[in-house]
Coordinates of C-alpha atoms in Angstrom, one line a residue:
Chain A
X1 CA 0.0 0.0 0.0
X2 CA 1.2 3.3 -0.5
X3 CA 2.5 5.7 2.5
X4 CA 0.2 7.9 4.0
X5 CA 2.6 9.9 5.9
X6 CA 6.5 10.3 4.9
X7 CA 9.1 11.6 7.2
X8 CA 12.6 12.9 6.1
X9 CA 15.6 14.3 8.3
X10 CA 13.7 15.3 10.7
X11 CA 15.4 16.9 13.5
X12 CA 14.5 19.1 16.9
X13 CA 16.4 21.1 19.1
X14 CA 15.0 22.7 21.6
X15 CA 16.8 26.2 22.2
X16 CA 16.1 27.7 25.6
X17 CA 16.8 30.7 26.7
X18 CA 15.9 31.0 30.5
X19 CA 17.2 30.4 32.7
X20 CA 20.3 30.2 30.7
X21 CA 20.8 29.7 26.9
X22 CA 20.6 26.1 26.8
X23 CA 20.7 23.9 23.6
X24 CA 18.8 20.2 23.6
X25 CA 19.6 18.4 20.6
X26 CA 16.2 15.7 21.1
X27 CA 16.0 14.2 18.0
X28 CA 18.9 14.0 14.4
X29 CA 17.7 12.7 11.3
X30 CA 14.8 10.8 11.9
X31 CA 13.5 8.6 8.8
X32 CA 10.2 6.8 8.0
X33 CA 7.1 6.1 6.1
X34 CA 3.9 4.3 6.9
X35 CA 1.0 3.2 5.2
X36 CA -2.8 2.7 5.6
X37 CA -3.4 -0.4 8.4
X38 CA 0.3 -0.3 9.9
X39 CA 1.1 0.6 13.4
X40 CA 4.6 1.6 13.5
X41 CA 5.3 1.7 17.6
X42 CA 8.4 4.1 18.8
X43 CA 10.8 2.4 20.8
X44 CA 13.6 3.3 23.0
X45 CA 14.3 4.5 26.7
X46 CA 13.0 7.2 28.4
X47 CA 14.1 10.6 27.0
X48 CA 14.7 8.9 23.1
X49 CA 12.7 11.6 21.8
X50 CA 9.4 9.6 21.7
X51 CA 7.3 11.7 22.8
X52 CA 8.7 14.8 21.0
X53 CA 8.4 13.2 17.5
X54 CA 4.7 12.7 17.8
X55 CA 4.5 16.3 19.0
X56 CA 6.5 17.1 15.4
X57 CA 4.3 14.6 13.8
X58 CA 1.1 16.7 15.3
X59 CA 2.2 19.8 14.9
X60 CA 2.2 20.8 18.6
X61 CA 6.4 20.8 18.2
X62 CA 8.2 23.0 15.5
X63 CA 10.5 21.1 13.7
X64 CA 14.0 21.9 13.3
X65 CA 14.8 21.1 9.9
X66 CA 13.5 18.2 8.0
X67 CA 10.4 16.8 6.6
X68 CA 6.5 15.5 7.7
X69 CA 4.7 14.8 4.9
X70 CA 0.7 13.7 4.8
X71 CA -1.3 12.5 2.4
X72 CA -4.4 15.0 2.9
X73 CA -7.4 14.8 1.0
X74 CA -6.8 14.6 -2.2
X75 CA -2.8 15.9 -2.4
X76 CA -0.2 15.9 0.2
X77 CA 0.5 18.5 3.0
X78 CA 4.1 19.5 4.3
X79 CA 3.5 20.3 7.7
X80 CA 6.9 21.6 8.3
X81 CA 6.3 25.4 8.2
X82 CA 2.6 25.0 7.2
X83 CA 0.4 27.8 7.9
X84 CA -1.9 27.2 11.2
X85 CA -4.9 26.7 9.3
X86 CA -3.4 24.2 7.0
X87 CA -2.3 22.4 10.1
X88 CA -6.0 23.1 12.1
X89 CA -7.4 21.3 8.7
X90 CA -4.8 18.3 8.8
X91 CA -6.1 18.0 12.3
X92 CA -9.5 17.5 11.5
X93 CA -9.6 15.6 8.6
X94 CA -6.5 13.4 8.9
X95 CA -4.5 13.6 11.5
X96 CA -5.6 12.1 15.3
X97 CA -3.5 12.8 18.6
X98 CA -4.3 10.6 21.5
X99 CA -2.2 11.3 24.7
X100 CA -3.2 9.8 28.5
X101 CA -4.5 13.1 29.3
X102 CA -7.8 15.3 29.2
X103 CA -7.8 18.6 28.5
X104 CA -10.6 19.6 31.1
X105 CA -13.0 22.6 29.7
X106 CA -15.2 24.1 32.8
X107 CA -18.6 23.8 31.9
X108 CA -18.2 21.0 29.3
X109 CA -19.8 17.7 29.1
X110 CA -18.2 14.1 28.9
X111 CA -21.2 13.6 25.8
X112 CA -19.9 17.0 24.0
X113 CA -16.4 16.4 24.7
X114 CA -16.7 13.0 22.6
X115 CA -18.9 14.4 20.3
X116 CA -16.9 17.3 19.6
X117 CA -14.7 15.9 16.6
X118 CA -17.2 14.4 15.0
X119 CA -19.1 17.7 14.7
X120 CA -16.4 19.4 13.7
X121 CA -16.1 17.6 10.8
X122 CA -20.3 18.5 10.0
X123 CA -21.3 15.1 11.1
X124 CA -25.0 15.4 11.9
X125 CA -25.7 15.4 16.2
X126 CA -28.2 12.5 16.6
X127 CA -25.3 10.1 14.7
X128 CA -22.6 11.9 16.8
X129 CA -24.5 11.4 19.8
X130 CA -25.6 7.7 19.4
X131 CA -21.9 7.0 18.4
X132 CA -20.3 9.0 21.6
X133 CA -22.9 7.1 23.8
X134 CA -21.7 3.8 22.3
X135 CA -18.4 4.4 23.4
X136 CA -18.8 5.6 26.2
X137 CA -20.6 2.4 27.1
X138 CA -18.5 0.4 25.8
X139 CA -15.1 2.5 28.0
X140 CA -17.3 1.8 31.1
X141 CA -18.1 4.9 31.7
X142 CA -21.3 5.5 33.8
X143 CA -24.7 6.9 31.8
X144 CA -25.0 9.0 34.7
X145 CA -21.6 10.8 34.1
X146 CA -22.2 11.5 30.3
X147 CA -23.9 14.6 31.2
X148 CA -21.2 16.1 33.5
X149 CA -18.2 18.2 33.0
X150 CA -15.3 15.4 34.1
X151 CA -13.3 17.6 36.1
X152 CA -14.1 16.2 39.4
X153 CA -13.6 12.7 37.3
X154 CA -11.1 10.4 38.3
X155 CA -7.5 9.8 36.4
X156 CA -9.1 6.5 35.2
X157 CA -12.1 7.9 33.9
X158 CA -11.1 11.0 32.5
X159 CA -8.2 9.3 30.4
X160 CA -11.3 6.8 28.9
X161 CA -13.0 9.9 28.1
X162 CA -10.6 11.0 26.0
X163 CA -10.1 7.9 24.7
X164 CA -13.7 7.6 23.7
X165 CA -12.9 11.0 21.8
X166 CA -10.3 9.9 19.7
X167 CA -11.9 6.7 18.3
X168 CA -15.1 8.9 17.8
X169 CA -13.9 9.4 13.6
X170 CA -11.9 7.6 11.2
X171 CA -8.3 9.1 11.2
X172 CA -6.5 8.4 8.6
X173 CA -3.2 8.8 10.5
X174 CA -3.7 8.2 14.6
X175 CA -0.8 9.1 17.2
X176 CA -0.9 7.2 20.4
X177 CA 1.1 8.2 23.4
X178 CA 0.6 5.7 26.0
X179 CA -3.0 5.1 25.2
X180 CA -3.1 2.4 28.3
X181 CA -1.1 3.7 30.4
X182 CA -2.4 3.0 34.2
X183 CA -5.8 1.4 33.0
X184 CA -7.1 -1.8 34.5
X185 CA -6.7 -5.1 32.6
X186 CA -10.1 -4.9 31.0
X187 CA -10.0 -1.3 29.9
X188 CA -6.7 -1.8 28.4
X189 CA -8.4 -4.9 26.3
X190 CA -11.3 -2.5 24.8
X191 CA -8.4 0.5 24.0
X192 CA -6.6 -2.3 22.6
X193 CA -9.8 -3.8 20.1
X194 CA -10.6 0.0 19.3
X195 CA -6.7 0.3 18.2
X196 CA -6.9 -2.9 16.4
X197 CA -11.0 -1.9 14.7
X198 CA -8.7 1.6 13.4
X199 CA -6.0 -0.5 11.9
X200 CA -8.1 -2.8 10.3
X201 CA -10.5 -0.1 8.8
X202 CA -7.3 1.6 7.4
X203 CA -5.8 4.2 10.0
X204 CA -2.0 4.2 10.0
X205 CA -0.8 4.6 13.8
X206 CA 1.8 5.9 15.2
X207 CA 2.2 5.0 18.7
X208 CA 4.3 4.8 22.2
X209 CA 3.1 1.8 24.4
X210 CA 5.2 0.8 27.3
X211 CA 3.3 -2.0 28.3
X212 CA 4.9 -5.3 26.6
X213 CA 1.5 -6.8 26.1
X214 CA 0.1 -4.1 24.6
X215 CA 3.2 -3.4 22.2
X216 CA 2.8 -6.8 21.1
X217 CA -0.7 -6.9 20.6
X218 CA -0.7 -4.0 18.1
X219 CA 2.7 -3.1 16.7
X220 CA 3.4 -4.2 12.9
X221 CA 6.8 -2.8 13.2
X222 CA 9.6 -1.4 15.5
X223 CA 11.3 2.3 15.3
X224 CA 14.0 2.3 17.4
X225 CA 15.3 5.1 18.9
X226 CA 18.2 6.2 21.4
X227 CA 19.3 8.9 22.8
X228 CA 21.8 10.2 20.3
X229 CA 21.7 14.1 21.0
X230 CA 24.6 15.5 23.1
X231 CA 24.2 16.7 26.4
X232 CA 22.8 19.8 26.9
X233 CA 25.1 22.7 25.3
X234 CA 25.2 26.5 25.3
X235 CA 24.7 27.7 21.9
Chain B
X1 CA -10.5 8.0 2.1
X2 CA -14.0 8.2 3.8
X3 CA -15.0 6.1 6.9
X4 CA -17.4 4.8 5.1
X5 CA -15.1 3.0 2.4
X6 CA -13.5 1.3 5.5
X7 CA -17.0 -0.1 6.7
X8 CA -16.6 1.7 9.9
X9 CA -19.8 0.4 12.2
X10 CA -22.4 2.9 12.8
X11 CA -20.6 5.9 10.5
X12 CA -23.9 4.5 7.6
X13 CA -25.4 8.0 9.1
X14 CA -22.8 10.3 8.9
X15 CA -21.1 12.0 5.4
X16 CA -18.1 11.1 3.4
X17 CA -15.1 12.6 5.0
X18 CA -14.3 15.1 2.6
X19 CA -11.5 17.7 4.0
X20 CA -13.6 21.6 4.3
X21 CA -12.4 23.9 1.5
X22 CA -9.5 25.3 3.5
X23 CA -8.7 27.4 0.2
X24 CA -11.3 29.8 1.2
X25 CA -10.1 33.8 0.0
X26 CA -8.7 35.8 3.2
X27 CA -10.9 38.1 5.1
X28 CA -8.5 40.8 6.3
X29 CA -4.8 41.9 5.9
X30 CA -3.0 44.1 7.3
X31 CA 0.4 45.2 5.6
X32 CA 2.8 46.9 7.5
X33 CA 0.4 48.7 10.1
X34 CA 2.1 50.9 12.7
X35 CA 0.8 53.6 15.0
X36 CA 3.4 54.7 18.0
X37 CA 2.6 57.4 20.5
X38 CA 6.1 57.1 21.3
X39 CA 9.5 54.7 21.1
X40 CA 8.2 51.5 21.5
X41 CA 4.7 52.4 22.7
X42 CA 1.6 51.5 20.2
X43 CA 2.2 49.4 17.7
X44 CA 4.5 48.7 14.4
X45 CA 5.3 46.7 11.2
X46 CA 2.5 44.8 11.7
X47 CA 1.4 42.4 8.9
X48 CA -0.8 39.4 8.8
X49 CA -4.1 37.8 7.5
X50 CA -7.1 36.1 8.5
X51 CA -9.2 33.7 6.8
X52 CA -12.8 33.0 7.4
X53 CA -14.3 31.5 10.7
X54 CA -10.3 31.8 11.8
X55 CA -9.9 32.8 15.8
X56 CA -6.6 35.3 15.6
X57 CA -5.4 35.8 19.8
X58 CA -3.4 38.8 20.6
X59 CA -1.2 38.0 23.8
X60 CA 1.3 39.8 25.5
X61 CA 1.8 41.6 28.9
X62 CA 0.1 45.4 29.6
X63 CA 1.8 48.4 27.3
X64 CA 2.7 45.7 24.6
X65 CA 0.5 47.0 22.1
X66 CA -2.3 44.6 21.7
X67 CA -5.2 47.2 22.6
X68 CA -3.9 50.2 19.8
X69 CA -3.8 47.4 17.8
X70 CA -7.4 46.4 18.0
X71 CA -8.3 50.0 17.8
X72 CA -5.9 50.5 14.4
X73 CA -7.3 47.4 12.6
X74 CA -11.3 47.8 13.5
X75 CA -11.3 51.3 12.5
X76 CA -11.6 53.6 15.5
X77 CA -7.9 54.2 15.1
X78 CA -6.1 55.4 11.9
X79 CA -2.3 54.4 11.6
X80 CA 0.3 56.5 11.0
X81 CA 1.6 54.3 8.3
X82 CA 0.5 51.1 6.7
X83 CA -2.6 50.0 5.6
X84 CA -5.8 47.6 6.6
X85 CA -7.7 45.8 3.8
X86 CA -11.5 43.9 4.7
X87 CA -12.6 41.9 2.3
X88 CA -16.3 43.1 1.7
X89 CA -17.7 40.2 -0.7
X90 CA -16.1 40.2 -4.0
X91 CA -14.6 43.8 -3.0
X92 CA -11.7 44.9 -1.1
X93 CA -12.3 47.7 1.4
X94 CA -9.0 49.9 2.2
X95 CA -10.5 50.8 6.0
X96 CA -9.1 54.3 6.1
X97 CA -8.9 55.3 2.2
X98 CA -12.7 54.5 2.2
X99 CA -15.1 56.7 3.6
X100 CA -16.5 57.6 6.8
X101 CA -20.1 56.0 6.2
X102 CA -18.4 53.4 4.1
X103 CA -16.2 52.6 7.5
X104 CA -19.6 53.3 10.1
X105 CA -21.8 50.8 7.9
X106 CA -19.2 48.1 8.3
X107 CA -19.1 48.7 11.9
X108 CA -22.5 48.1 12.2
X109 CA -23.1 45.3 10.1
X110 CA -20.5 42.9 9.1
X111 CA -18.3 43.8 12.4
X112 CA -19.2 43.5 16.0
X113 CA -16.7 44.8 19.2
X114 CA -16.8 42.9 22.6
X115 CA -15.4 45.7 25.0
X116 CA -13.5 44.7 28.2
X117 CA -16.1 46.6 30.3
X118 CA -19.7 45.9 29.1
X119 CA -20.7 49.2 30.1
X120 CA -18.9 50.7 27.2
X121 CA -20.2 48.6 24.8
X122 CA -23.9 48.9 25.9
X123 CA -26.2 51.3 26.5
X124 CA -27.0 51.3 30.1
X125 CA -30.2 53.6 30.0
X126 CA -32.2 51.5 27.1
X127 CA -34.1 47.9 28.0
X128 CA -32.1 44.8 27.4
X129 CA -34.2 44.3 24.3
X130 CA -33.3 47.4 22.8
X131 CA -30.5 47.2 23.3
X132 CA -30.0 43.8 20.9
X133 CA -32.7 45.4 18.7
X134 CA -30.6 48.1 18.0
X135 CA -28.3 47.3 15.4
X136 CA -31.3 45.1 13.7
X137 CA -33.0 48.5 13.6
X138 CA -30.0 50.3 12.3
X139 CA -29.6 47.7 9.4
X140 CA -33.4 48.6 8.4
X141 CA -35.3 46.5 10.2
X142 CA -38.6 48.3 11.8
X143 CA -41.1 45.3 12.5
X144 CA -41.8 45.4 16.1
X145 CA -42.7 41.9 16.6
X146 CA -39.7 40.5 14.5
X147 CA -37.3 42.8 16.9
X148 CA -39.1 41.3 19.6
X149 CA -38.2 37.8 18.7
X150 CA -34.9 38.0 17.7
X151 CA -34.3 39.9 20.9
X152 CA -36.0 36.6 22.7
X153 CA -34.3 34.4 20.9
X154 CA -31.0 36.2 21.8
X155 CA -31.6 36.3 25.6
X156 CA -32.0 32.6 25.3
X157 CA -28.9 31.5 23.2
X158 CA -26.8 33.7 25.8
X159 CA -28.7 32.5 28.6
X160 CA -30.5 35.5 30.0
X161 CA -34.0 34.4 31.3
X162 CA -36.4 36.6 28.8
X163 CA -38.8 37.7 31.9
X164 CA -35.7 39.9 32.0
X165 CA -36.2 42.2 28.6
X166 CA -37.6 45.2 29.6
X167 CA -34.9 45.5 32.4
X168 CA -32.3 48.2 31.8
X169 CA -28.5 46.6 31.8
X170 CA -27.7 48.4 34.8
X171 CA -30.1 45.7 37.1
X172 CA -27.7 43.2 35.4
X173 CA -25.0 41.4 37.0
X174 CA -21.6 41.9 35.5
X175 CA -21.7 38.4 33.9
X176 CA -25.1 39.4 32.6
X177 CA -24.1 42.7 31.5
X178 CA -21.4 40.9 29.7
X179 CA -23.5 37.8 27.8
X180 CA -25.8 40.7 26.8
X181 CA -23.1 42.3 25.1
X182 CA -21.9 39.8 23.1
X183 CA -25.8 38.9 21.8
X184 CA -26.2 42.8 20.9
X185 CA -22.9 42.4 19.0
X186 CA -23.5 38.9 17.5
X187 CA -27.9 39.8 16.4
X188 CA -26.9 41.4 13.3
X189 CA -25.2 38.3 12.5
X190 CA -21.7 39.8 11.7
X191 CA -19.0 38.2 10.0
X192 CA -15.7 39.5 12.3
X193 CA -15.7 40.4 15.8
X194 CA -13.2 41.9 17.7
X195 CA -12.8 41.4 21.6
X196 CA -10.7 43.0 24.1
X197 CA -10.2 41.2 27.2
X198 CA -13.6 39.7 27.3
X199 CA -13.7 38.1 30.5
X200 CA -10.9 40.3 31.9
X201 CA -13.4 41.9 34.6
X202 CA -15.5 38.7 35.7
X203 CA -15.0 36.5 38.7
X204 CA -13.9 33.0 37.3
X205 CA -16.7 31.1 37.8
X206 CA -18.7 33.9 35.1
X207 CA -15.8 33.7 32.9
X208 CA -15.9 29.9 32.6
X209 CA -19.5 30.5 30.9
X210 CA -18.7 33.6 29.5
X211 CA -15.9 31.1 27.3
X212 CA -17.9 28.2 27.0
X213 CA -20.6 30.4 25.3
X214 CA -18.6 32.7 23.0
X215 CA -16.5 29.0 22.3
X216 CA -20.0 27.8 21.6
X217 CA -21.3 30.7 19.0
X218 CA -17.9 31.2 17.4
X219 CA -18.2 27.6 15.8
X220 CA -21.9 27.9 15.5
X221 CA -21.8 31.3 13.3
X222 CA -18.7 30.3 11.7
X223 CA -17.6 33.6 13.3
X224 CA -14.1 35.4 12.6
X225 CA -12.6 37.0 15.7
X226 CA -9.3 38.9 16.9
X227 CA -9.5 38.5 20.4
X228 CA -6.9 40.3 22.6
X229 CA -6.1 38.6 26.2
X230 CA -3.2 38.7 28.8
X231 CA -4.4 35.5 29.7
X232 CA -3.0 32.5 27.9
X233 CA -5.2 29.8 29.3
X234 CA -8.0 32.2 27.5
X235 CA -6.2 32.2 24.3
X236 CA -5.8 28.4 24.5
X237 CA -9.4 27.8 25.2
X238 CA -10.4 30.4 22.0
X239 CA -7.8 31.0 19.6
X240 CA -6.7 29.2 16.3
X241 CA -3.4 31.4 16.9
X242 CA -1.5 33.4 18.0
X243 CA 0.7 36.6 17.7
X244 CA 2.8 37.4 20.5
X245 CA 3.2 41.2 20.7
X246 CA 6.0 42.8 23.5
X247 CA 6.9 46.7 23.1
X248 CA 4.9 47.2 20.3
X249 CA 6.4 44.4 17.8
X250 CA 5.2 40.8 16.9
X251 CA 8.1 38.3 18.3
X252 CA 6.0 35.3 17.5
X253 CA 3.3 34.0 15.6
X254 CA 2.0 30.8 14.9
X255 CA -0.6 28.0 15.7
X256 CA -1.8 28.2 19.5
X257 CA -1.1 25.1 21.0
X258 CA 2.5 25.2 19.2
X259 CA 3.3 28.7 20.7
X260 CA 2.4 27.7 24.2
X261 CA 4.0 24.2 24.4
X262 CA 7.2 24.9 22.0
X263 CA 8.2 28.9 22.1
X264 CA 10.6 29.9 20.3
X265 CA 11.3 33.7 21.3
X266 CA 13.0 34.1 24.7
X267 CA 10.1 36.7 25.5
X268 CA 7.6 34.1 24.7
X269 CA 9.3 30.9 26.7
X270 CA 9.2 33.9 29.9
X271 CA 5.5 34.6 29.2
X272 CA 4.4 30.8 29.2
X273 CA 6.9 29.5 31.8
X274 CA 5.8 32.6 34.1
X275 CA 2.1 30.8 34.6
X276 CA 1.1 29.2 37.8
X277 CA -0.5 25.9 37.7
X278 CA -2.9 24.8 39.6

């Protein structure tokens, strides 16, 4: 199958300057390409770069130098120095980011919270609703939560909500950063059939798993990656 | 590549997945705008545009220039070099080549302005239903029962219970006060509206529904808005994204969630790593 998303020399430093000028070097010359149905996971120990190359792969981080490529719509998108709409459209159309964490709105619902990309890609509300509800039934979450804003939620059920979100669409690339991290046995078994549902009907993931049984159970190939910046330099 | 192609369960409801026209012609520009009431003070070489149901946030601290900045590109302030374009359907609109009326009729149809204080922005001796009939009435319309109702309907959509629309503004709460400017603003059913620290007065608890419901009709109305804020949690809960403005210049612009969780500029890594969390 053909790639979906192509990645070229991709590189990130992160320059700070407070307290002192600081240079990270995170991540040199990162290559790969993945197509439709493939989950490619990111391995490697802690501080590899990870979680900063599915930032750059989102859009969240500015790349360095380099190139993300993605197969939007009909033609391809470089998202390395794309303007913010470009990016905001990638996002809604193509590209899905999943971390372990909610983004808690005051005043927002678990049900609109779900719903929310779904509408935002003109879905009609009745289908977005009877979909969110579905998954939210299936992620164990209470009926008699849907209808509450999940701050006072716990950990656990705030991370299924936003779970629940991100399998709400089709994405035709989806970024997992520890999807199951610090769920229970049986909650990590659904994110894991909803993970293997989005490969099967096409979506080419990206993720970060820590768990062994979960890296097993999804991964169709290995990126390996070690620490091979230098220590943290002045400029 | 549509859901549907993929025999996605339960997606037999919902459209092909067809990316939105992102193509769409800007809305505004502004080339080169500057207006400085002294070294560093106002604003200058100011150049950007916005697209169509696009949410631009102006951030930086007090004196940085976001408010003259407002004030230059909605017309209320000329610049002393520079230029502001508005895209008027198929015209373009120079802001302050055009004339006066040209400028006024704008104001009152295709623009709206949220002030800071709603007491600026309303008119505190008038009911709350004239005030939203207002600029209905200033666009032509004269049918009292039509005012009425979209006055009615407007109480409702920003949550003001309708036994309230004979009241004057000044009985209102500050939160009120507030909700019922944005519905006198938003009636007319403009295409861009400018805010300037709309929640910057309110307790917390108003402001969290003061941002869930301009959140709310911003996606409804497919609404444009330059929205200026010292408060970053604000501009990530509103705003597609960002300029960063410090002693009158732009150090940084770009998509909101990449400003605030990658800065580049050394003034902008100070601004975000300056926040307390809670």
């Amino acid at each position: 199958m053909d790639a979906i998303l192509e990645v070229s020399g991709l590189a990130k430093k992160f320059v700070l300057h407070q307290p002192r000028p600081t240079v990270l070097d995170v991540l040199e010359n990162v290559n790969f390409e993945i197509s439709p149905g493939e989950c490619l996971v990111l391995s490697g120990p802690s501080g590899a770069g990870k979680s900063t190359l599915l930032r750059l792969l989102y859009g969240n981080y500015l790349a360095s130098s380099g190139s993300i490529r993605v197969r939007h719509g009909q033609g391809w998108l470089e998202l390395v120095g794309a303007e913010p709409r470009r990016v905001l459209a990638a996002r809604r159309h193509t590209l899905g980011y999943v971390s372990q964490f909610l983004r808690v709105i005051p005043r927002v619902t678990a049900l609109d919270i779900v719903m929310e990309p779904a509408l935002l890609r003109g879905y009609a509300k009745k289908a977005a609703q009877a979909k969110a509800e579905a998954l939210l039934s299936r992620l164990d979450i209470p009926e008699k939560l849907w209808s509450l804003a999940p701050g006072a939620f716990s950990g656990g059920e705030q991370q299924r909500v936003n779970i629940a979100r991100s399998f709400m669409v089709f994405w035709p690339v989806l970024l997992l950063d520890e999807p199951t991290a610090s769920l229970d046995d049986k909650n990590r078994q659904i994110v894991l059939e909803l993970i293997e549902e989005a490969k099967a009907a096409g979506s080419a993931i990206v993720g970060i798993f820590h768990d062994a049984h979960a890296l097993d159970a999804v991964a169709s190939r290995l990126l390996h990656m070690k620490n091979e910046g230098d220590s943290p330099h002045a400029p | 590549m549509s859901a549907l192609a993929h025999g996605m369960r339960m997606d037999a409801a919902l459209p092909a997945d067809v990316p939105a026209m992102e193509n769409s012609q800007a809305l505004m520009q502004a080339d080169g705008l500057c207006r400085l009431f002294g070294p560093e003070q106002g604003c200058q070489d100011i150049s950007f545009t916005l697209y169509p149901g696009e949410v631009l946030g102006l951030v930086g601290e007090s004196g940085s220039g976001k408010s003259t900045l407002l004030s230059t590109l909605s017309g209320r302030l000329p610049p002393d070099r520079g230029r502001v374009r508005y895209r008027d359907g198929a015209d373009w609109v120079d802001l302050y080549a055009t004339g006066e009326g040209r400028r006024r009729a704008l104001l009152r149809t295709q623009w709206g302005f949220v002030e800071q204080n709603p007491r600026d922005g309303l008119r505190m001796p008038v009911s709350a239903g004239a005030n939203i009939g207002e600029r209905l009435m200033a666009q032509g319309a004269r049918h009292y029962g039509r005012l009425r109702q979209s006055a009615l309907d407007w109480l409702r959509h920003v949550e003001i219970d309708i036994s309230r629309i004979d009241d004057t503004p000044n009985a209102f709460s500050g939160g009120m006060q507030q909700r019922l400017q944005i519905a006198r603003n938003l009636v007319s059913g403009p295409r861009l509206v400018f805010m300037d620290e709309p929640t910057g007065g309110l307790d917390v608890s108003v402001q969290a529904r003061i941002l869930d419901l301009l959140r709310k009709l911003v996606r409804e109305l497919d609404l444009s808005v330059i929205l200026v804020t010292h408060d970053l949690a604000v501009a990530r809960l509103l705003a597609d994204r960002l300029m960063v403005m410090r002693r009158s210049r732009i150090v940084e612009a770009g998509l909101t969630d990449q400003i605030l969780d990658d800065p580049q500029h050394p003034y902008t890594q100070l601004l975000v790593s300056s926040i307390l969390r809670v």
